[in-house]
Structures are given as C-alpha cells and as structure tokens.
JSON list of C-alpha atoms in Angstrom, two decimals:
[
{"chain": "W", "resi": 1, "resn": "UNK", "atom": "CA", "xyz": [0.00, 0.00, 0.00]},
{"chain": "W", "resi": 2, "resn": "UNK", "atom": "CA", "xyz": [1.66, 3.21, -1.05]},
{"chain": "W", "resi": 3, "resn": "UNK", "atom": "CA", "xyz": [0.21, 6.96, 0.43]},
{"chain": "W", "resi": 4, "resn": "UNK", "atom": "CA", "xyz": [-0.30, 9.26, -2.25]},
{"chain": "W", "resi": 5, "resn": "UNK", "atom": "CA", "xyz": [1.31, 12.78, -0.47]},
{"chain": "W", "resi": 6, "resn": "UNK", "atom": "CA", "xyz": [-0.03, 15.81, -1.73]},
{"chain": "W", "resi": 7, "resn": "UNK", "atom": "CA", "xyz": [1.79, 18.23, -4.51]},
{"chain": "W", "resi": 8, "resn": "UNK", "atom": "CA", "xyz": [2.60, 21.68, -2.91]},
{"chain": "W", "resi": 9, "resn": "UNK", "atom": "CA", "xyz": [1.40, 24.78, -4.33]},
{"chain": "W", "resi": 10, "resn": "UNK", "atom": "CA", "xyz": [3.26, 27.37, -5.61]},
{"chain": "W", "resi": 11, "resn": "UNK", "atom": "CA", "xyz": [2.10, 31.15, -4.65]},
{"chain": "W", "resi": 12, "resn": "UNK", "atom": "CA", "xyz": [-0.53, 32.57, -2.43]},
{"chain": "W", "resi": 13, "resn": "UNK", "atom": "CA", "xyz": [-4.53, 31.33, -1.93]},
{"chain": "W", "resi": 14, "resn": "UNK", "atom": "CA", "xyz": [-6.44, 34.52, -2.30]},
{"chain": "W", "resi": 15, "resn": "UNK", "atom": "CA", "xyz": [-7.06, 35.23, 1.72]},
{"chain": "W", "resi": 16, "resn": "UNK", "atom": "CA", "xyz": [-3.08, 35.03, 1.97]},
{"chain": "W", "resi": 17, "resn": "UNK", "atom": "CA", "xyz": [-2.70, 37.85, -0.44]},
{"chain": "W", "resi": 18, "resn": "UNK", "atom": "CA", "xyz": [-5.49, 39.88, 1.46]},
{"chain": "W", "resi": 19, "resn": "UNK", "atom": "CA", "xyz": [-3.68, 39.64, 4.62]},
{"chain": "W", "resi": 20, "resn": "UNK", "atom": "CA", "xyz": [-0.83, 40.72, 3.56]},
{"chain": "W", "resi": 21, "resn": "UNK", "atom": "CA", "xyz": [-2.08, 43.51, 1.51]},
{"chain": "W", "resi": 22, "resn": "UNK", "atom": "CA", "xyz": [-3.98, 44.50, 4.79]},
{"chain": "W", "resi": 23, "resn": "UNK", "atom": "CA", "xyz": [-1.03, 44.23, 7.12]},
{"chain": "W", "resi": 24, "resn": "UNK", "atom": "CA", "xyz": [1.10, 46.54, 4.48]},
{"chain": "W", "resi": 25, "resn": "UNK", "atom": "CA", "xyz": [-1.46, 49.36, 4.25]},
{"chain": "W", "resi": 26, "resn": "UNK", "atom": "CA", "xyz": [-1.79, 49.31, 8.01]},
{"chain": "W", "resi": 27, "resn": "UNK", "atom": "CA", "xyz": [1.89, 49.33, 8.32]},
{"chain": "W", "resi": 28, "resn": "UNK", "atom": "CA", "xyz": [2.24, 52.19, 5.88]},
{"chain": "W", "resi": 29, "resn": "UNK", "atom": "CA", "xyz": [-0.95, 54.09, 7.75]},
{"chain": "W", "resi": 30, "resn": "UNK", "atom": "CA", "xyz": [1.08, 53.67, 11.00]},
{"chain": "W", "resi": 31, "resn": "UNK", "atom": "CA", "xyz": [4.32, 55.06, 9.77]},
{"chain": "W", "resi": 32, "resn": "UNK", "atom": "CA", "xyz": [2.72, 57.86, 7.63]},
{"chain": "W", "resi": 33, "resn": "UNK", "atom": "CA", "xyz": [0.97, 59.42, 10.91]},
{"chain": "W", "resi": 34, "resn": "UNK", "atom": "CA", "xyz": [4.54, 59.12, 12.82]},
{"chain": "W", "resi": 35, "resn": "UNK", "atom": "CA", "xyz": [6.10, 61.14, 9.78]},
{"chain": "W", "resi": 36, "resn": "UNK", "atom": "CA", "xyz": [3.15, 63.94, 10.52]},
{"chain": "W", "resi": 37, "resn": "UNK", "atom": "CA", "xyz": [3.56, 63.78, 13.95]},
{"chain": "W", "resi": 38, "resn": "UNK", "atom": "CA", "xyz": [7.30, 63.90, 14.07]},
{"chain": "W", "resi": 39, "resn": "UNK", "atom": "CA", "xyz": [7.65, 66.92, 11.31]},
{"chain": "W", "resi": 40, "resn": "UNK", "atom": "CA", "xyz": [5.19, 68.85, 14.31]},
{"chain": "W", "resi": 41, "resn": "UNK", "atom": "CA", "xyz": [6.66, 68.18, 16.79]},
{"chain": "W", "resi": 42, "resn": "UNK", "atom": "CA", "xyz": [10.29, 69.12, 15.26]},
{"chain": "W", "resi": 43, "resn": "UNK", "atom": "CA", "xyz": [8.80, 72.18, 13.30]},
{"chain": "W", "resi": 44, "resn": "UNK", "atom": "CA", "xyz": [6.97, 74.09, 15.97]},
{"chain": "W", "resi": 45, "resn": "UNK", "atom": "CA", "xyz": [8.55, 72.65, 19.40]},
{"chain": "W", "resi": 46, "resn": "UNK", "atom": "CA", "xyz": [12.09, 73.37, 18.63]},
{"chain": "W", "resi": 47, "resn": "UNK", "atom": "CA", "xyz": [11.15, 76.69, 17.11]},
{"chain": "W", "resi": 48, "resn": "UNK", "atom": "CA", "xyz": [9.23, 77.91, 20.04]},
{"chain": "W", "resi": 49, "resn": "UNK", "atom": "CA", "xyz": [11.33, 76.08, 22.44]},
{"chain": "W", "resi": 50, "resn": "UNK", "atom": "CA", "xyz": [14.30, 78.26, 21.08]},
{"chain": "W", "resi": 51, "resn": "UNK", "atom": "CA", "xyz": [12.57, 81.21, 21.46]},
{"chain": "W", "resi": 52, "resn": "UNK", "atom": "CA", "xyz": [11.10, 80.71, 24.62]},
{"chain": "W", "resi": 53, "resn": "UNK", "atom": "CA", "xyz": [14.98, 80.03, 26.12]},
{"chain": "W", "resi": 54, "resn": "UNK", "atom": "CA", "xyz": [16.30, 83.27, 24.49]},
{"chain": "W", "resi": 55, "resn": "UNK", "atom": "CA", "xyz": [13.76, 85.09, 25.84]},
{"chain": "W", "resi": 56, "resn": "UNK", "atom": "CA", "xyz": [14.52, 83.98, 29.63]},
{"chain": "W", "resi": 57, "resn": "UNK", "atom": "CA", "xyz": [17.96, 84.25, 28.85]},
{"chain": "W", "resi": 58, "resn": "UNK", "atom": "CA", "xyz": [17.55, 87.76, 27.97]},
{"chain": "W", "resi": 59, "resn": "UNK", "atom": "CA", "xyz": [15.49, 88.69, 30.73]},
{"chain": "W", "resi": 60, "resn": "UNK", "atom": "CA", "xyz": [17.79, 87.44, 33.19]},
{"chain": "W", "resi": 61, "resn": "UNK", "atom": "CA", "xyz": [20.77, 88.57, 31.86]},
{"chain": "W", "resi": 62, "resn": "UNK", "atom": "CA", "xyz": [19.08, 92.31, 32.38]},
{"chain": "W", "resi": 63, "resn": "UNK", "atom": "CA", "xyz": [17.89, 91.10, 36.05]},
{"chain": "W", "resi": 64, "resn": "UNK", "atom": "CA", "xyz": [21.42, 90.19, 36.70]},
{"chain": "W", "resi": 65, "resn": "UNK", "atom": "CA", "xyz": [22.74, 93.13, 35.52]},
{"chain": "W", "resi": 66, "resn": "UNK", "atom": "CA", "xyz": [20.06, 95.56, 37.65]},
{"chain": "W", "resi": 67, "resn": "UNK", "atom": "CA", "xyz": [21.37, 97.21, 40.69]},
{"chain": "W", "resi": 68, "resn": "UNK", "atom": "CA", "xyz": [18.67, 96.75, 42.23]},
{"chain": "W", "resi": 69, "resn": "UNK", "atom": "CA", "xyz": [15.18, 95.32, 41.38]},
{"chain": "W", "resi": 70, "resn": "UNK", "atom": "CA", "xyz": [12.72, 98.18, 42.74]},
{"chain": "W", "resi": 71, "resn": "UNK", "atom": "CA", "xyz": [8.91, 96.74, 41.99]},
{"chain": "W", "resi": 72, "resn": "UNK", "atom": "CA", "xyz": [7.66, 93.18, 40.83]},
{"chain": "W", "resi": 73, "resn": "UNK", "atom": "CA", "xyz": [4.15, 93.20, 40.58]},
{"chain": "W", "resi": 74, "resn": "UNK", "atom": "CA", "xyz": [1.45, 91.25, 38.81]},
{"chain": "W", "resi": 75, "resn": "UNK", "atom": "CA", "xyz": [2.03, 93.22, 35.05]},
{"chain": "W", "resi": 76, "resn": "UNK", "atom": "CA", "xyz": [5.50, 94.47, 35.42]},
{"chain": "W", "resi": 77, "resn": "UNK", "atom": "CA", "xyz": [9.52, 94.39, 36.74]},
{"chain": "W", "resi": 78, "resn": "UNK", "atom": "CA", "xyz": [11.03, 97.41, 37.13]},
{"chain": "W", "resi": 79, "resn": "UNK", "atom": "CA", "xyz": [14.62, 97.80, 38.26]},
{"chain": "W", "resi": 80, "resn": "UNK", "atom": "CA", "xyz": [17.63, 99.97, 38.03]},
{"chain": "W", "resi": 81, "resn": "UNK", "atom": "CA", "xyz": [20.94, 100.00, 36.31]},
{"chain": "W", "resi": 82, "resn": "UNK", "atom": "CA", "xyz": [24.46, 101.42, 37.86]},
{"chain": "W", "resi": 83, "resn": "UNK", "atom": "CA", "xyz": [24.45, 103.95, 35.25]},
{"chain": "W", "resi": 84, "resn": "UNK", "atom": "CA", "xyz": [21.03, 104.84, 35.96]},
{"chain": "W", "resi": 85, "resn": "UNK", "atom": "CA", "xyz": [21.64, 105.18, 39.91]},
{"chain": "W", "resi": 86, "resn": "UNK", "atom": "CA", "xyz": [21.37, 108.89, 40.32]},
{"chain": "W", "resi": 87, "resn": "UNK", "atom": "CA", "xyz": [17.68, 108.84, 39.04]},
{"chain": "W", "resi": 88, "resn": "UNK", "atom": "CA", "xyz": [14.36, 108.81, 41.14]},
{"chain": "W", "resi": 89, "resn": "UNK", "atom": "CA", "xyz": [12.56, 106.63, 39.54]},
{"chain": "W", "resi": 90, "resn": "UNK", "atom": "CA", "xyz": [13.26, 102.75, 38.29]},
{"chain": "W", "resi": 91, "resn": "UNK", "atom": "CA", "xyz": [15.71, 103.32, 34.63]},
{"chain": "W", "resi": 92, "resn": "UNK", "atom": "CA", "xyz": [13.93, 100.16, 33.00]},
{"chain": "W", "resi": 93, "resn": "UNK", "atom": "CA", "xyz": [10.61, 98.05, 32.81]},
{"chain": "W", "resi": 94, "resn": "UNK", "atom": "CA", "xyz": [9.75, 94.67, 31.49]},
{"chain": "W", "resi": 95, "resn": "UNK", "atom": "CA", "xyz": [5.44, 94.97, 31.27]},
{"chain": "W", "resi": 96, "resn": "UNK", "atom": "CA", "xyz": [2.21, 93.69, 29.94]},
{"chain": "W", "resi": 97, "resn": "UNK", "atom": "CA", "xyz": [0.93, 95.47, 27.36]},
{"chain": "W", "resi": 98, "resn": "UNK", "atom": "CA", "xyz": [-2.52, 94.87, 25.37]},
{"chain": "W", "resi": 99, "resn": "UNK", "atom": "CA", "xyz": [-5.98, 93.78, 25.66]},
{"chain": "W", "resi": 100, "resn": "UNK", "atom": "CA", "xyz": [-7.78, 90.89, 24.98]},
{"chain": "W", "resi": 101, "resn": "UNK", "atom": "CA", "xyz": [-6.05, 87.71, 23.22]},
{"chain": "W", "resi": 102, "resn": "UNK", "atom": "CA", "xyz": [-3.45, 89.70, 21.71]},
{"chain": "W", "resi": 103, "resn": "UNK", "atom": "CA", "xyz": [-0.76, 90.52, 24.62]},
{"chain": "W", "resi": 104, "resn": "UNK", "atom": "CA", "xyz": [2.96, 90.72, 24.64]},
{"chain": "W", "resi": 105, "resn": "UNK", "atom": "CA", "xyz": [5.76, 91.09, 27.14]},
{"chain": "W", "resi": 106, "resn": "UNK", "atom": "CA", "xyz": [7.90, 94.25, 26.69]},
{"chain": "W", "resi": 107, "resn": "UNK", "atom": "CA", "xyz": [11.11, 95.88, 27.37]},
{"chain": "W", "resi": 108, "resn": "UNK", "atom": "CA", "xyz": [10.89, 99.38, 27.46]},
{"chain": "W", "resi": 109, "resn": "UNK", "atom": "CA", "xyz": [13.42, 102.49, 29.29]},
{"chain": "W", "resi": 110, "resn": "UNK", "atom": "CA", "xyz": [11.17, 104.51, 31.50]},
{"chain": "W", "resi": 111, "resn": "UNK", "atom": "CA", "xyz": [13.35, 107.46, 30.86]},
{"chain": "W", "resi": 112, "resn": "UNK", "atom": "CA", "xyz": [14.33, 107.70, 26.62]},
{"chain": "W", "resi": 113, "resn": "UNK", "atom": "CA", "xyz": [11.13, 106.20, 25.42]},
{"chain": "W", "resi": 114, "resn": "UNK", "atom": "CA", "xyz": [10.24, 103.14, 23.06]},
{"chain": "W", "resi": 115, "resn": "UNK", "atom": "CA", "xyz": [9.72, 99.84, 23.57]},
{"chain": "W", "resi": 116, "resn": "UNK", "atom": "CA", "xyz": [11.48, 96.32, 22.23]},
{"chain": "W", "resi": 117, "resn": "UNK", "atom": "CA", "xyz": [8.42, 93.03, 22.79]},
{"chain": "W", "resi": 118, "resn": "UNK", "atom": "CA", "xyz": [10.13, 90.40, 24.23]},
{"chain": "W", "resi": 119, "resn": "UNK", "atom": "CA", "xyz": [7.22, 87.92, 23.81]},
{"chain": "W", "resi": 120, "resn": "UNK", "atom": "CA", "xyz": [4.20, 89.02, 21.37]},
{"chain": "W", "resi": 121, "resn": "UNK", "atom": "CA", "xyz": [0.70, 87.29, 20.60]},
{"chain": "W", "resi": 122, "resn": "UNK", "atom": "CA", "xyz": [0.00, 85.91, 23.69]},
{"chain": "W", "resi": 123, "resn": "UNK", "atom": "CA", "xyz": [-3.57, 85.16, 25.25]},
{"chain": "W", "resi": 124, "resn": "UNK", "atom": "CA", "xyz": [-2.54, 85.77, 29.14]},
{"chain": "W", "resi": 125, "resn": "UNK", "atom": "CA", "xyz": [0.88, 86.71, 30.90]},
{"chain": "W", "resi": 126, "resn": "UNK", "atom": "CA", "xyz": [1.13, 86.78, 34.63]},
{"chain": "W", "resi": 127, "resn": "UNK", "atom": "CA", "xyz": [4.12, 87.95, 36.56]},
{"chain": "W", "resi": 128, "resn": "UNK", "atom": "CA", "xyz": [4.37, 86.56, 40.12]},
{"chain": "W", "resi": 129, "resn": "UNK", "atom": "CA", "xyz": [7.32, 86.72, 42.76]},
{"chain": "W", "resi": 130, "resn": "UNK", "atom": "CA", "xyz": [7.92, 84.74, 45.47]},
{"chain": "W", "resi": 131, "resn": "UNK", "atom": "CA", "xyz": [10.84, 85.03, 47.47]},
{"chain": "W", "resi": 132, "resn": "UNK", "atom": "CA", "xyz": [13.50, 85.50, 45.46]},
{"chain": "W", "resi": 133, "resn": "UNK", "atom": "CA", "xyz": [12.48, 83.93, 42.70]},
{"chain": "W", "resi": 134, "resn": "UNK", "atom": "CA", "xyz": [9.98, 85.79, 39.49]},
{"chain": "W", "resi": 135, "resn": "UNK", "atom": "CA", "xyz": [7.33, 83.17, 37.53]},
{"chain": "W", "resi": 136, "resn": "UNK", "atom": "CA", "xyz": [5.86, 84.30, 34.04]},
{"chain": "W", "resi": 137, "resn": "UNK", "atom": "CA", "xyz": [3.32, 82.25, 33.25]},
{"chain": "W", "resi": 138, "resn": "UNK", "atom": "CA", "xyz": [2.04, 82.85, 29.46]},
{"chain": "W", "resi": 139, "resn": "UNK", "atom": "CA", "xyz": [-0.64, 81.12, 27.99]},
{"chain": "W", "resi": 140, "resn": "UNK", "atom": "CA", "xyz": [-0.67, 81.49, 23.94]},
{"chain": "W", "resi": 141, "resn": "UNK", "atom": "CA", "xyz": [-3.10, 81.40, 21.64]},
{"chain": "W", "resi": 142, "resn": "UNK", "atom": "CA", "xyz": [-2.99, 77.69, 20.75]},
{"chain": "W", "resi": 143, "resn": "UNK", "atom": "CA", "xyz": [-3.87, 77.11, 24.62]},
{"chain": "W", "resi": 144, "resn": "UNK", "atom": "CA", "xyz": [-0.31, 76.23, 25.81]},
{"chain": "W", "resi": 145, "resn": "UNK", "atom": "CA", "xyz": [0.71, 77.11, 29.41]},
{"chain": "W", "resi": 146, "resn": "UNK", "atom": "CA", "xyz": [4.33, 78.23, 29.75]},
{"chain": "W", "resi": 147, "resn": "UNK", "atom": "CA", "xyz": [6.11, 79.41, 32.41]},
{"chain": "W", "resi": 148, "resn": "UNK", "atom": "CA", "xyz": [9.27, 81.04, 33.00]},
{"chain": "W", "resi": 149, "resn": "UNK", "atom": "CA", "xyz": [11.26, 81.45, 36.09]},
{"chain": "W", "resi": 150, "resn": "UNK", "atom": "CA", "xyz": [14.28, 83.92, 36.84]},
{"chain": "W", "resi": 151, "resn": "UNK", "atom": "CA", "xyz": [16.26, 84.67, 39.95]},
{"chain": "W", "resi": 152, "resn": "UNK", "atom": "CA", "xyz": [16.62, 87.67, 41.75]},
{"chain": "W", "resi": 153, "resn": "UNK", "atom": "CA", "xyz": [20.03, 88.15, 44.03]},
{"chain": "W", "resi": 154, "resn": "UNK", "atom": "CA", "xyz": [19.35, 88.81, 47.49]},
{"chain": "W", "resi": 155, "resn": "UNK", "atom": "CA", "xyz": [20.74, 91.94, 47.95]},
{"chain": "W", "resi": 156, "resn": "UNK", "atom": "CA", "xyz": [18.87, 93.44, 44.83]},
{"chain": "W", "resi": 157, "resn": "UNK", "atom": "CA", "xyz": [15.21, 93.24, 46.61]}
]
C-alpha cells in the first residue's frame, strides 16, 4: 500500500494575499501618521522652544545686571541700572501690554522712550514673585501654558 502525499502549491490562496495587503497598508498608515507627527513636533517645538529660552535668557541677563530690582508686581519688573543710579525713579521696565487675546511682554526704558516686545501674541501673561524667585506664566493662543522662572540676588530686593 503506497500513500499518495499531496503536490505543494506554488504562490498565495487569495485570503493570503489579502492579509498581507492589509497588514502593508496598516503598516504604511502607522508610519505615515509618525512622519506627521514627528515633522510637528520638530517644526513648531524646537522653534518655540528656542525662542522661549532666548527670551529667559535675555530677561535674566538684564535682572542680573540691575542694581537693584525696585517693583515686581502682577504686570510688570522694574529695576535699576548702575548707570542709571542717580535717578528717582526705576531706569527700565519689562510689562504687559494689550488687551484681549493679543498681549505681549515688553522691554521698554522709562526714561528715553520706546519699547522692544520680548514675547508678542499671547492670550494671558502673569508675573508673580515669590521670594527671590519671578514666575511668568504665558498662555498662547494655541492654549499652551508656559512658564518662565528667573532669579533675583538677594541683595537686589
């Protein structure tokens, strides 16, 4: 008695080719929404991120270079230079300035005039101290909370 073994097949039955058409598109789906995803976050965070560190680094180069810091209240930081000792009144101002959505952060001499924004297009910006240490919180106009923190010298307050 001799057992007649099938022949094998050569290529695919029709479900195998489904299947594997189906597990390539989802593959391709997959990796096509990490491409989007990663070009955001590398566009806009970095970007912004950038910015946002510049901007703190700028503001606390100037609050390390005050004499002293004379006000910090909830929409501005006023302080004085060496040069500008002699004066009554604070030499510089970081403020809030605007209404509505459309705020920005500002650098401005209290004596010459003019203003430089620091941060621009923001919803909210709130200036808080405590202790020794200032927190700006910004919210922009996409929704996202921010916050900033700088250090004030001891002797300074």
């Amino acid at each position: 008695m001799s057992i007649k073994l099938r022949a094998r097949r050569k290529g695919f039955v029709l479900y195998e080719s489904i299947l594997a058409l189906m597990i390539t598109l989802m593959t391709l789906g997959i990796l096509q929404q990490s491409l989007l995803i990663m070009r955001t976050v590398q566009h806009t965070t970095f970007r912004d991120q950038l910015r946002w560190h510049v901007t703190q680094e700028k503001i606390q180069s100037e609050m390390d270079h005050a004499l002293r810091i004379d006000e910090v209240k909830d929409n501005h930081i006023s302080y004085t230079k060496p040069e500008w000792l002699n004066d009554k009144h604070p030499a510089f101002v970081f403020n809030i300035f605007g209404k509505g959505d459309n705020k920005m952060l500002r650098y401005k001499t209290v004596v010459s005039g003019g203003h430089e924004p620091i941060l621009v297009n923001q919803r909210e910006i709130k200036i808080e101290k405590i202790s020794n240490l200032v927190i700006i919180t910004t919210v922009n106009k996409a929704g996202e909370k921010s916050e900033m923190y700088l250090t004030l010298d001891e002797h300074k307050l």
